[in-house]
Short mmCIF file of C-alpha atoms in Angstrom, two decimals:
data_model
loop_
_atom_site.label_atom_id
_atom_site.label_comp_id
_atom_site.label_asym_id
_atom_site.label_seq_id
_atom_site.Cartn_x
_atom_site.Cartn_y
_atom_site.Cartn_z
CA MET A 513 144.88 89.08 140.15
CA LYS A 514 142.23 91.64 139.19
CA ARG A 515 139.70 92.91 140.38
CA SER A 516 137.19 92.13 138.39
CA GLU A 517 138.41 88.56 138.88
CA VAL A 518 137.58 88.85 141.75
CA LEU A 519 134.60 90.50 142.48
CA GLN A 520 132.98 87.58 139.97
CA ALA A 521 134.81 85.13 141.70
CA GLN A 522 132.53 86.50 144.67
CA SER A 523 129.63 86.80 142.55
CA ARG A 524 129.48 83.58 142.03
CA ALA A 525 130.35 82.07 145.34
CA THR A 526 126.93 83.86 146.54
CA ASP A 527 124.86 82.65 144.24
CA SER A 528 126.29 79.40 145.28
CA PHE A 529 126.06 80.16 149.17
CA ALA A 530 122.22 80.57 148.22
CA THR A 531 121.46 78.28 145.91
CA ALA A 532 122.65 75.60 148.33
CA GLY A 533 120.64 77.53 151.41
CA ILE A 534 123.53 79.08 153.37
CA ARG A 535 122.84 82.26 154.41
CA LEU A 536 125.89 84.77 154.75
CA THR A 537 124.74 88.68 156.67
CA ALA A 538 125.95 91.65 153.94
CA GLU A 539 129.10 92.72 155.39
CA GLU A 540 130.24 88.54 155.04
CA LEU A 541 129.12 88.87 152.00
CA GLU A 542 131.60 91.01 151.01
CA ARG A 543 134.49 89.55 152.87
CA ILE A 544 134.28 86.50 151.28
CA GLU A 545 138.13 85.74 150.88
CA VAL A 546 139.03 84.56 146.66
CA ALA A 547 143.10 82.17 146.89
CA GLY A 548 144.36 82.29 144.65
CA PHE A 549 147.04 81.01 145.73
CA GLY A 550 149.21 83.52 142.81
CA LEU A 551 148.88 79.75 140.84
CA GLY A 552 147.18 81.34 137.72
CA GLU A 553 143.91 81.04 136.52
CA LEU A 554 141.89 81.01 140.10
CA ALA A 555 139.46 77.99 138.02
CA VAL A 556 141.47 75.49 138.18
CA GLN A 557 143.88 75.91 141.61
CA GLY A 558 142.42 79.06 144.60
CA LEU A 559 139.27 78.61 146.80
CA LEU A 560 137.11 80.95 147.92
CA LEU A 561 136.24 81.58 151.85
CA ILE A 562 134.42 83.10 154.27
CA THR A 563 135.19 82.49 158.64
CA TYR A 564 132.53 83.39 160.65
CA ILE A 565 134.82 82.78 163.91
CA ASN A 566 138.65 82.67 164.24
CA THR A 567 139.02 82.56 167.91
CA GLU A 568 142.62 81.17 170.29
CA ARG A 569 140.33 78.34 170.72
CA TYR A 570 138.85 77.10 167.50
CA CYS A 571 137.96 79.00 164.20
CA ALA A 572 134.58 77.98 161.47
CA LYS A 573 134.64 78.45 158.20
CA GLU A 574 132.74 77.78 154.85
CA LEU A 575 135.01 76.52 152.20
CA LEU A 576 133.79 77.05 148.17
CA LEU A 577 135.17 75.80 145.51
CA PHE A 578 134.11 75.63 141.33
CA PRO A 579 133.39 72.46 139.61
CA ARG A 580 136.96 70.75 139.18
CA GLN A 581 139.18 74.33 141.59
CA THR A 582 142.09 72.43 143.53
CA CYS A 583 143.34 73.31 146.32
CA PRO A 584 146.91 72.92 146.49
CA GLU A 585 148.94 70.48 148.54
CA HIS A 586 149.98 71.57 151.91
CA LEU A 587 150.23 71.18 155.79
CA HIS A 588 150.11 72.61 158.96
CA PRO A 589 152.91 72.74 161.02
CA PRO A 590 152.92 73.54 164.65
CA VAL A 591 152.92 77.53 165.67
CA GLY A 592 155.05 78.24 169.04
CA ASP A 593 152.49 76.23 171.55
CA ASP A 594 149.72 75.29 169.42
CA PRO A 595 151.41 72.17 167.43
CA GLY A 596 149.85 72.80 164.45
CA LYS A 597 145.80 72.92 162.89
CA MET A 598 143.65 70.31 163.71
CA GLU A 599 140.73 70.48 161.26
CA THR A 600 137.40 67.97 160.57
CA PHE A 601 135.35 69.18 156.45
CA ARG A 602 131.87 68.92 156.47
CA CYS A 603 130.86 68.74 152.81
CA ARG A 604 127.81 70.38 153.02
CA SER A 605 126.90 70.42 149.39
CA GLY A 606 128.15 68.75 145.82
CA LYS A 607 130.96 66.32 146.11
CA VAL A 608 134.76 67.03 147.26
CA TYR A 609 137.68 64.56 146.96
CA LEU A 610 140.34 64.95 149.07
CA TYR A 611 144.02 63.58 149.40
CA VAL A 612 145.87 62.69 152.32
CA GLU A 613 148.89 61.07 153.81
CA GLY A 614 148.34 57.23 153.20
CA ASP A 615 148.39 54.34 150.57
CA ARG A 616 147.88 55.74 147.45
CA THR A 617 144.71 55.03 145.31
CA ALA A 618 144.87 53.47 142.23
CA ALA A 619 142.94 55.69 140.87
CA ILE A 620 141.90 59.10 141.83
CA HIS A 621 139.12 60.56 141.08
CA ALA A 622 140.61 64.20 140.68
CA THR A 623 143.12 65.78 137.36
CA VAL A 624 146.52 66.86 139.00
CA PRO A 625 146.47 70.63 138.02
CA ALA A 626 148.45 70.86 134.72
CA GLY A 627 151.86 72.34 135.24
CA SER A 628 152.11 70.63 138.45
CA GLU A 629 152.27 68.36 139.02
CA PRO A 630 155.53 67.54 140.75
CA TYR A 631 154.01 69.30 143.77
CA TYR A 632 151.41 67.43 144.08
CA THR A 633 152.86 64.28 146.40
CA VAL A 634 150.10 62.92 148.76
CA PHE A 635 147.38 60.27 146.82
CA ARG A 636 145.17 58.35 149.82
CA GLU A 637 141.58 59.82 148.42
CA VAL A 638 138.69 60.02 150.99
CA GLU A 639 135.20 61.82 148.94
CA LEU A 640 132.77 63.03 150.95
CA ASN A 641 129.26 63.92 149.35
CA PRO A 642 127.00 66.15 151.57
CA GLY A 643 126.84 64.71 155.77
CA GLU A 644 130.16 63.59 155.47
CA GLN A 645 133.50 64.56 156.57
CA TYR A 646 136.79 63.71 156.91
CA THR A 647 139.29 65.07 159.93
CA ILE A 648 142.66 65.99 158.79
CA MET A 649 145.69 66.03 161.45
CA PRO A 650 148.50 69.01 161.94
CA GLY A 651 151.09 68.23 159.88
CA VAL A 652 149.84 66.26 157.54
CA LYS A 653 149.96 66.99 153.12
CA HIS A 654 146.21 67.31 151.62
CA TRP A 655 145.03 68.31 149.02
CA PHE A 656 141.62 68.74 147.37
CA GLN A 657 139.79 68.98 144.80
CA ALA A 658 136.03 69.87 144.00
CA GLY A 659 133.69 67.34 141.95
CA GLU A 660 131.46 68.66 138.33
CA GLU A 661 129.48 70.75 140.25
CA GLY A 662 131.81 72.42 142.41
CA ALA A 663 131.29 72.08 146.13
CA ILE A 664 130.61 74.07 149.85
CA VAL A 665 132.14 72.45 153.24
CA SER A 666 132.52 73.53 156.23
CA GLU A 667 135.58 73.71 158.52
CA PHE A 668 136.04 72.98 162.47
CA SER A 669 138.98 72.97 163.43
CA SER A 670 141.34 74.69 166.03
CA THR A 671 142.53 78.21 165.37
CA SER A 672 143.93 78.71 162.19
CA ARG A 673 147.01 80.55 161.02
CA ASP A 674 146.59 80.66 157.44
CA LYS A 675 150.54 82.52 157.44
CA PHE A 676 152.20 78.98 158.20
CA ASP A 677 151.04 76.96 155.96
CA ILE A 678 153.45 74.86 153.87
CA PHE A 679 152.52 74.64 150.73
CA THR A 680 154.19 71.86 148.39
CA ASP A 681 154.46 74.59 145.32
CA PRO A 682 157.17 77.90 146.58
CA ARG A 683 155.03 79.02 144.17
CA VAL A 684 152.61 79.66 146.11
CA GLU A 685 151.85 83.06 147.21
CA ARG A 686 149.23 82.14 150.36
CA ILE A 687 148.53 86.05 151.17
CA PRO A 688 148.24 88.60 150.75
CA VAL A 689 145.99 88.17 148.00
CA ILE A 690 147.47 90.63 145.96
CA VAL A 691 144.79 92.85 143.64
CA GLU A 692 145.58 94.53 140.72
CA ASP A 693 143.87 97.74 139.91
CA GLU A 694 143.04 98.08 136.14
CA MET B 1377 111.55 60.70 178.07
CA LYS B 1378 109.06 57.69 176.52
CA ARG B 1379 111.54 55.80 173.58
CA SER B 1380 107.95 56.91 171.94
CA GLU B 1381 109.12 60.25 172.49
CA VAL B 1382 112.30 60.30 171.24
CA LEU B 1383 111.59 58.54 167.94
CA GLN B 1384 109.17 61.07 167.67
CA ALA B 1385 110.74 63.59 168.48
CA GLN B 1386 114.02 62.73 166.59
CA SER B 1387 111.53 61.97 163.10
CA ARG B 1388 111.10 65.41 163.14
CA ALA B 1389 114.17 66.74 164.39
CA THR B 1390 115.15 64.40 160.29
CA ASP B 1391 112.23 67.09 158.76
CA SER B 1392 113.59 70.08 160.12
CA PHE B 1393 117.38 69.19 158.97
CA ALA B 1394 116.44 67.75 155.60
CA THR B 1395 113.68 71.03 154.92
CA ALA B 1396 116.95 72.97 156.05
CA GLY B 1397 119.02 71.60 153.27
CA ILE B 1398 121.50 70.32 156.11
CA ARG B 1399 122.34 67.15 155.01
CA LEU B 1400 123.36 64.07 157.66
CA THR B 1401 124.03 60.97 157.15
CA ALA B 1402 122.02 57.37 157.96
CA GLU B 1403 124.34 56.94 161.79
CA GLU B 1404 123.61 60.41 162.15
CA LEU B 1405 120.46 60.67 161.94
CA GLU B 1406 120.20 57.66 164.64
CA ARG B 1407 121.67 59.00 166.95
CA ILE B 1408 120.28 62.80 167.14
CA GLU B 1409 121.00 63.66 170.32
CA VAL B 1410 117.35 64.56 172.34
CA ALA B 1411 117.90 66.75 175.62
CA GLY B 1412 114.88 67.03 177.39
CA PHE B 1413 116.14 67.82 180.67
CA GLY B 1414 113.79 66.52 182.21
CA LEU B 1415 110.93 69.65 182.89
CA GLY B 1416 108.15 67.96 181.12
CA GLU B 1417 106.90 68.49 178.29
CA LEU B 1418 110.38 68.19 176.16
CA ALA B 1419 108.38 70.37 173.24
CA VAL B 1420 108.68 73.39 175.72
CA GLN B 1421 112.05 72.90 177.81
CA GLY B 1422 114.46 70.47 175.32
CA LEU B 1423 116.76 70.69 172.07
CA LEU B 1424 117.70 68.36 169.77
CA LEU B 1425 121.89 67.93 168.51
CA ILE B 1426 123.85 66.04 167.09
CA THR B 1427 127.28 66.65 167.69
CA TYR B 1428 129.91 66.56 164.45
CA ILE B 1429 132.83 67.08 165.80
CA ASN B 1430 133.99 66.95 169.85
CA THR B 1431 137.84 66.17 170.37
CA GLU B 1432 140.13 67.64 172.74
CA ARG B 1433 141.17 71.39 170.51
CA TYR B 1434 137.32 72.32 169.23
CA CYS B 1435 133.73 70.92 168.58
CA ALA B 1436 131.03 71.45 165.85
CA LYS B 1437 127.26 70.58 166.42
CA GLU B 1438 124.28 71.87 165.09
CA LEU B 1439 121.63 72.32 167.48
CA LEU B 1440 117.15 72.00 166.40
CA LEU B 1441 115.29 74.14 168.87
CA PHE B 1442 110.69 73.72 167.79
CA PRO B 1443 109.00 76.28 168.58
CA ARG B 1444 109.20 77.91 171.53
CA GLN B 1445 111.26 75.80 172.38
CA THR B 1446 113.58 76.34 174.86
CA CYS B 1447 117.14 75.30 176.23
CA PRO B 1448 117.34 76.31 180.35
CA GLU B 1449 119.74 78.71 181.49
CA HIS B 1450 123.51 77.76 182.11
CA LEU B 1451 127.19 78.98 182.30
CA HIS B 1452 129.72 76.60 181.09
CA PRO B 1453 132.63 76.49 184.17
CA PRO B 1454 136.18 76.62 183.70
CA VAL B 1455 136.97 72.21 183.68
CA GLY B 1456 140.43 71.82 185.34
CA ASP B 1457 142.91 73.51 182.70
CA ASP B 1458 140.54 74.10 180.36
CA PRO B 1459 138.82 77.80 181.31
CA GLY B 1460 135.41 76.30 179.84
CA LYS B 1461 133.43 76.76 176.52
CA MET B 1462 134.06 79.53 174.51
CA GLU B 1463 130.77 78.91 171.57
CA THR B 1464 129.79 80.36 168.93
CA PHE B 1465 125.81 80.46 168.29
CA ARG B 1466 124.97 81.08 163.99
CA CYS B 1467 121.28 80.78 163.26
CA ARG B 1468 120.97 78.45 160.27
CA SER B 1469 118.00 78.97 159.75
CA GLY B 1470 114.75 80.29 161.15
CA LYS B 1471 115.04 82.54 164.15
CA VAL B 1472 116.32 82.27 168.17
CA TYR B 1473 116.72 84.74 170.72
CA LEU B 1474 118.94 84.67 172.65
CA TYR B 1475 119.38 85.29 176.73
CA VAL B 1476 122.81 86.87 178.40
CA GLU B 1477 124.19 88.94 181.23
CA GLY B 1478 124.39 92.64 180.76
CA ASP B 1479 121.71 94.71 181.02
CA ARG B 1480 118.55 93.72 180.67
CA THR B 1481 116.60 94.29 177.37
CA ALA B 1482 113.09 96.09 178.39
CA ALA B 1483 110.21 94.07 176.43
CA ILE B 1484 111.61 90.27 175.46
CA HIS B 1485 110.20 88.26 172.54
CA ALA B 1486 110.62 85.27 175.19
CA THR B 1487 108.57 84.01 177.10
CA VAL B 1488 110.00 82.11 180.68
CA PRO B 1489 108.31 79.23 180.71
CA ALA B 1490 105.64 78.98 183.10
CA GLY B 1491 106.86 77.75 186.92
CA SER B 1492 110.37 77.81 185.81
CA GLU B 1493 110.75 81.15 186.01
CA PRO B 1494 112.61 81.32 189.02
CA TYR B 1495 114.95 79.67 187.00
CA TYR B 1496 115.58 81.85 184.83
CA THR B 1497 117.20 85.11 185.79
CA VAL B 1498 119.92 87.58 182.26
CA PHE B 1499 117.37 89.38 180.14
CA ARG B 1500 119.78 91.09 178.06
CA GLU B 1501 118.29 89.42 174.21
CA VAL B 1502 120.08 89.56 171.33
CA GLU B 1503 118.04 88.57 168.35
CA LEU B 1504 119.59 85.84 166.19
CA ASN B 1505 118.50 85.37 162.13
CA PRO B 1506 119.76 83.33 159.79
CA GLY B 1507 123.38 84.06 158.50
CA GLU B 1508 123.61 86.11 162.15
CA GLN B 1509 126.01 85.12 164.66
CA TYR B 1510 126.63 85.70 168.45
CA THR B 1511 129.85 84.15 170.71
CA ILE B 1512 129.28 83.77 174.71
CA MET B 1513 131.82 83.39 176.83
CA PRO B 1514 132.93 81.51 179.15
CA GLY B 1515 131.04 81.51 182.54
CA VAL B 1516 128.87 83.35 181.56
CA LYS B 1517 125.24 82.78 181.83
CA HIS B 1518 122.71 82.47 179.02
CA TRP B 1519 119.65 80.31 177.43
CA PHE B 1520 118.17 80.55 174.44
CA GLN B 1521 114.46 80.78 173.13
CA ALA B 1522 113.57 79.27 168.59
CA GLY B 1523 110.39 81.92 167.25
CA GLU B 1524 107.52 80.89 165.79
CA GLU B 1525 109.47 78.84 163.53
CA GLY B 1526 112.13 77.12 165.56
CA ALA B 1527 115.39 76.89 164.66
CA ILE B 1528 118.78 75.40 163.25
CA VAL B 1529 121.65 76.73 164.78
CA SER B 1530 126.05 76.21 164.10
CA GLU B 1531 127.39 75.55 167.70
CA PHE B 1532 131.04 75.83 167.15
CA SER B 1533 133.22 75.95 170.11
CA SER B 1534 135.98 75.24 171.96
CA THR B 1535 135.80 71.18 173.70
CA SER B 1536 132.07 70.69 174.86
CA ARG B 1537 131.74 68.61 178.24
CA ASP B 1538 128.38 69.00 178.25
CA LYS B 1539 127.72 66.86 181.79
CA PHE B 1540 129.83 69.61 183.57
CA ASP B 1541 127.29 72.33 182.22
CA ILE B 1542 126.22 74.89 186.00
CA PHE B 1543 122.11 74.98 184.73
CA THR B 1544 120.43 77.36 187.46
CA ASP B 1545 117.54 75.10 187.59
CA PRO B 1546 118.30 72.46 189.83
CA ARG B 1547 115.72 69.55 188.88
CA VAL B 1548 117.75 70.24 185.38
CA GLU B 1549 119.34 66.32 184.79
CA ARG B 1550 121.28 66.60 182.17
CA ILE B 1551 123.05 63.52 181.32
CA PRO B 1552 121.78 60.13 181.07
CA VAL B 1553 119.00 61.29 179.31
CA ILE B 1554 116.79 58.47 180.93
CA VAL B 1555 114.57 56.42 178.98
CA GLU B 1556 111.84 54.98 179.47
CA ASP B 1557 110.46 51.50 178.20
CA GLU B 1558 107.14 51.52 177.51
#
């Protein structure tokens, strides 16, 4: 990802957080993480996030998705004594369509990113509007896409060990984000 | 606490959450907890809260304090295999003065509730403005008071087992809240 693209995305996220009334410190604004997953256009498959706290006991983040932006399908496996990350997504603003394992929803609202169809395999839809939340158990495949206005989602969870996440798409590069100088 | 007092406090909290842009579901609005601690006037020593999620692994709540309202001094002890609750307070709106164990701050901003002076014993001040946070380790005594505008504080933590909390003031009744019919 180019440095200018990262900076532009951070700037856009800063505006979105401010509009939603979510206050971040100056230090936090500088470390907003831009996750592009190495899948081409950030606006299609990607995610922005700020980690408030991540300890051996719990974790809290704010996730931000631009309109129709998609976080690719993945799951959180057991890591050592940890049975795998359990996480609660709480929609704060906008709308998010979350897909988990289970009976396929007849007509889903999201659009699977073109060219990545083989890597989206779970289609039980959970629609989250502001104030609504859903808890994803460890090991459950999931992916999510924002609605037309984008979305801000608070994530409350057990310890986050992102580098162990298993993505369905083998092309995904989760960590580190590679920033190319221009 | 009288039922009318509980309903009035819930209604006021509902307005405060809405003003801060924090969306709750209708079901959550009905179960906003009014913690009076059995210490007389709710507006002096008390706290309102909504628990979003509390599992064996993590917990997330939103706390609300009216202007100058104080949550009395307490600590979270070990419970069985649990070393005690660890919690991160993140100020979302307003201002909160948090007091923890450690070197006493020379001139604190909060006012200790009259008549309860013996039960406030830690005075290391941490001021939290919107976007600022602080993590309290298990077993550490703490209390907090909102500034003139009140405060909304997100609490991210390990599992919450409130009934085991140890309050410095032996008069505190944490659970259950007794609602008197009028």
